[in-house]
Amino acid sequence: QVQLVESGGGLVQAGGSLRLSCAASGRDFSINYMAWYRQAPGKQRELVAAIGRLGNTNYADSAKGRFTISRDNAQNTVDLQMNSLKPEDTGVYYCNAGLLVGLRLDDYWGQGTQVTVSS
């Protein structure tokens, strides 16, 4: 089995920073893509940032210039550095990964970590 475990969420004042981490554990797989999604109260889950196998990145417009996604292929981890946080960044952040198992790409989700930004 494969497991994604997130960490780093918490409560922070507007303008502060948090660093989220996600670690994939298991065997006989390689990571194709990793991404961070968030779901704010009463809203749909949305993509915040994604990173591909070769390090190519995509960001939501709201995250550009403030958030940075990075990955360590050897450690099977992905981080999201969040700076200049705003109250609208509040939500549950989920790690998402596409894992190559044999010849099949499987999609995995973590359990989520809460990020709360106060005014």
PDB file of C-alpha atoms in Angstrom:
ATOM      1  CA  GLN A   1       0.000   0.000   0.000  1.00  0.00           C
ATOM      2  CA  VAL A   2       0.950   3.637  -0.467  1.00  0.00           C
ATOM      3  CA  GLN A   3       0.291   6.393   2.039  1.00  0.00           C
ATOM      4  CA  LEU A   4       0.499  10.184   1.821  1.00  0.00           C
ATOM      5  CA  VAL A   5       1.044  12.048   5.080  1.00  0.00           C
ATOM      6  CA  GLU A   6       0.760  15.846   5.334  1.00  0.00           C
ATOM      7  CA  SER A   7       2.200  18.046   8.047  1.00  0.00           C
ATOM      8  CA  GLY A   8       2.872  21.704   8.777  1.00  0.00           C
ATOM      9  CA  GLY A   9      -0.613  23.175   9.001  1.00  0.00           C
ATOM     10  CA  GLY A  10      -1.662  25.480  11.785  1.00  0.00           C
ATOM     11  CA  LEU A  11      -2.911  28.893  12.808  1.00  0.00           C
ATOM     12  CA  VAL A  12      -1.073  31.971  11.581  1.00  0.00           C
ATOM     13  CA  GLN A  13      -1.765  35.690  11.381  1.00  0.00           C
ATOM     14  CA  ALA A  14      -2.174  37.442   8.055  1.00  0.00           C
ATOM     15  CA  GLY A  15       1.219  38.165   6.546  1.00  0.00           C
ATOM     16  CA  GLY A  16       2.814  35.146   8.166  1.00  0.00           C
ATOM     17  CA  SER A  17       4.256  31.995   6.652  1.00  0.00           C
ATOM     18  CA  LEU A  18       3.755  28.251   6.821  1.00  0.00           C
ATOM     19  CA  ARG A  19       5.530  25.347   5.193  1.00  0.00           C
ATOM     20  CA  LEU A  20       3.492  22.257   4.366  1.00  0.00           C
ATOM     21  CA  SER A  21       5.121  18.904   3.739  1.00  0.00           C
ATOM     22  CA  CYS A  22       3.836  15.687   2.213  1.00  0.00           C
ATOM     23  CA  ALA A  23       5.633  12.372   2.291  1.00  0.00           C
ATOM     24  CA  ALA A  24       4.749   9.318   0.218  1.00  0.00           C
ATOM     25  CA  SER A  25       5.606   5.942   1.665  1.00  0.00           C
ATOM     26  CA  GLY A  26       5.307   2.440   0.308  1.00  0.00           C
ATOM     27  CA  ARG A  27       7.135   0.296  -2.175  1.00  0.00           C
ATOM     28  CA  ASP A  28       7.405  -0.460  -5.883  1.00  0.00           C
ATOM     29  CA  PHE A  29       6.263   2.938  -7.096  1.00  0.00           C
ATOM     30  CA  SER A  30       7.591   6.162  -8.522  1.00  0.00           C
ATOM     31  CA  ILE A  31       6.007   9.608  -8.334  1.00  0.00           C
ATOM     32  CA  ASN A  32       4.850  11.151 -11.574  1.00  0.00           C
ATOM     33  CA  TYR A  33       3.238  14.320 -10.224  1.00  0.00           C
ATOM     34  CA  MET A  34       2.491  15.843  -6.841  1.00  0.00           C
ATOM     35  CA  ALA A  35       0.139  18.663  -6.038  1.00  0.00           C
ATOM     36  CA  TRP A  36      -1.507  20.635  -3.268  1.00  0.00           C
ATOM     37  CA  TYR A  37      -5.231  21.333  -3.236  1.00  0.00           C
ATOM     38  CA  ARG A  38      -7.264  23.272  -0.721  1.00  0.00           C
ATOM     39  CA  GLN A  39     -10.895  23.374   0.233  1.00  0.00           C
ATOM     40  CA  ALA A  40     -12.174  26.474   1.966  1.00  0.00           C
ATOM     41  CA  PRO A  41     -15.366  26.323   4.045  1.00  0.00           C
ATOM     42  CA  GLY A  42     -18.375  26.207   1.743  1.00  0.00           C
ATOM     43  CA  LYS A  43     -16.271  26.127  -1.421  1.00  0.00           C
ATOM     44  CA  GLN A  44     -15.105  23.561  -3.950  1.00  0.00           C
ATOM     45  CA  ARG A  45     -11.711  21.951  -3.676  1.00  0.00           C
ATOM     46  CA  GLU A  46      -9.237  23.786  -5.891  1.00  0.00           C
ATOM     47  CA  LEU A  47      -5.722  23.262  -7.156  1.00  0.00           C
ATOM     48  CA  VAL A  48      -3.172  25.473  -5.419  1.00  0.00           C
ATOM     49  CA  ALA A  49       0.096  24.244  -6.907  1.00  0.00           C
ATOM     50  CA  ALA A  50       1.416  21.241  -8.801  1.00  0.00           C
ATOM     51  CA  ILE A  51       4.811  19.929  -9.793  1.00  0.00           C
ATOM     52  CA  GLY A  52       5.632  17.361 -12.437  1.00  0.00           C
ATOM     53  CA  ARG A  53       8.271  14.688 -12.620  1.00  0.00           C
ATOM     54  CA  LEU A  54      10.843  17.001 -14.185  1.00  0.00           C
ATOM     55  CA  GLY A  55      10.133  19.905 -11.853  1.00  0.00           C
ATOM     56  CA  ASN A  56       7.679  21.841 -14.012  1.00  0.00           C
ATOM     57  CA  THR A  57       5.220  23.779 -11.861  1.00  0.00           C
ATOM     58  CA  ASN A  58       1.746  25.267 -12.061  1.00  0.00           C
ATOM     59  CA  TYR A  59       0.124  27.663  -9.611  1.00  0.00           C
ATOM     60  CA  ALA A  60      -3.311  29.033  -9.008  1.00  0.00           C
ATOM     61  CA  ASP A  61      -3.496  32.741  -9.756  1.00  0.00           C
ATOM     62  CA  SER A  62      -4.102  33.433  -6.079  1.00  0.00           C
ATOM     63  CA  ALA A  63      -0.874  31.631  -5.150  1.00  0.00           C
ATOM     64  CA  LYS A  64       1.501  33.098  -7.709  1.00  0.00           C
ATOM     65  CA  GLY A  65       4.263  35.166  -6.174  1.00  0.00           C
ATOM     66  CA  ARG A  66       3.497  33.963  -2.647  1.00  0.00           C
ATOM     67  CA  PHE A  67       3.646  30.155  -2.713  1.00  0.00           C
ATOM     68  CA  THR A  68       6.429  27.863  -3.886  1.00  0.00           C
ATOM     69  CA  ILE A  69       6.077  24.136  -4.498  1.00  0.00           C
ATOM     70  CA  SER A  70       9.116  21.874  -4.523  1.00  0.00           C
ATOM     71  CA  ARG A  71       9.832  18.159  -4.530  1.00  0.00           C
ATOM     72  CA  ASP A  72      12.591  15.772  -3.596  1.00  0.00           C
ATOM     73  CA  ASN A  73      12.347  12.719  -5.832  1.00  0.00           C
ATOM     74  CA  ALA A  74      14.831  10.731  -3.758  1.00  0.00           C
ATOM     75  CA  GLN A  75      12.839  11.293  -0.564  1.00  0.00           C
ATOM     76  CA  ASN A  76       9.381  11.090  -2.190  1.00  0.00           C
ATOM     77  CA  THR A  77       8.333  14.364  -0.625  1.00  0.00           C
ATOM     78  CA  VAL A  78       6.705  17.580  -1.765  1.00  0.00           C
ATOM     79  CA  ASP A  79       6.661  20.874   0.130  1.00  0.00           C
ATOM     80  CA  LEU A  80       4.575  24.006  -0.184  1.00  0.00           C
ATOM     81  CA  GLN A  81       6.154  27.170   1.162  1.00  0.00           C
ATOM     82  CA  MET A  82       3.415  29.721   1.799  1.00  0.00           C
ATOM     83  CA  ASN A  83       4.388  33.336   2.431  1.00  0.00           C
ATOM     84  CA  SER A  84       2.360  36.512   2.895  1.00  0.00           C
ATOM     85  CA  LEU A  85      -0.649  34.480   3.934  1.00  0.00           C
ATOM     86  CA  LYS A  86      -4.113  35.995   3.668  1.00  0.00           C
ATOM     87  CA  PRO A  87      -7.362  35.065   5.424  1.00  0.00           C
ATOM     88  CA  GLU A  88      -8.704  33.767   2.101  1.00  0.00           C
ATOM     89  CA  ASP A  89      -5.939  31.131   2.145  1.00  0.00           C
ATOM     90  CA  THR A  90      -7.766  29.431   5.008  1.00  0.00           C
ATOM     91  CA  GLY A  91      -8.862  25.873   4.324  1.00  0.00           C
ATOM     92  CA  VAL A  92      -7.942  22.236   4.465  1.00  0.00           C
ATOM     93  CA  TYR A  93      -4.908  21.529   2.311  1.00  0.00           C
ATOM     94  CA  TYR A  94      -4.646  18.121   0.659  1.00  0.00           C
ATOM     95  CA  CYS A  95      -1.621  16.454  -0.850  1.00  0.00           C
ATOM     96  CA  ASN A  96      -2.299  14.700  -4.155  1.00  0.00           C
ATOM     97  CA  ALA A  97       0.089  12.420  -6.007  1.00  0.00           C
ATOM     98  CA  GLY A  98       0.059  10.401  -9.184  1.00  0.00           C
ATOM     99  CA  LEU A  99       2.064   7.265  -8.500  1.00  0.00           C
ATOM    100  CA  LEU A 100       3.340   4.959 -11.202  1.00  0.00           C
ATOM    101  CA  VAL A 101       2.875   1.350 -10.139  1.00  0.00           C
ATOM    102  CA  GLY A 102       4.071  -0.982 -12.843  1.00  0.00           C
ATOM    103  CA  LEU A 103       2.533   0.397 -16.037  1.00  0.00           C
ATOM    104  CA  ARG A 104      -0.415   2.074 -14.324  1.00  0.00           C
ATOM    105  CA  LEU A 105      -0.715   5.586 -12.899  1.00  0.00           C
ATOM    106  CA  ASP A 106      -2.727   5.618  -9.667  1.00  0.00           C
ATOM    107  CA  ASP A 107      -4.069   8.718  -7.924  1.00  0.00           C
ATOM    108  CA  TYR A 108      -3.599   9.115  -4.156  1.00  0.00           C
ATOM    109  CA  TRP A 109      -4.793  11.665  -1.619  1.00  0.00           C
ATOM    110  CA  GLY A 110      -3.667  12.534   1.869  1.00  0.00           C
ATOM    111  CA  GLN A 111      -6.044  13.158   4.750  1.00  0.00           C
ATOM    112  CA  GLY A 112      -5.505  16.919   4.734  1.00  0.00           C
ATOM    113  CA  THR A 113      -4.049  19.481   7.091  1.00  0.00           C
ATOM    114  CA  GLN A 114      -5.857  22.569   8.363  1.00  0.00           C
ATOM    115  CA  VAL A 115      -4.493  26.034   7.601  1.00  0.00           C
ATOM    116  CA  THR A 116      -6.159  28.970   9.314  1.00  0.00           C
ATOM    117  CA  VAL A 117      -5.108  32.557   8.645  1.00  0.00           C
ATOM    118  CA  SER A 118      -6.485  35.176  11.021  1.00  0.00           C
ATOM    119  CA  SER A 119      -6.921  38.879  10.318  1.00  0.00           C
TER     120      SER A 119
END
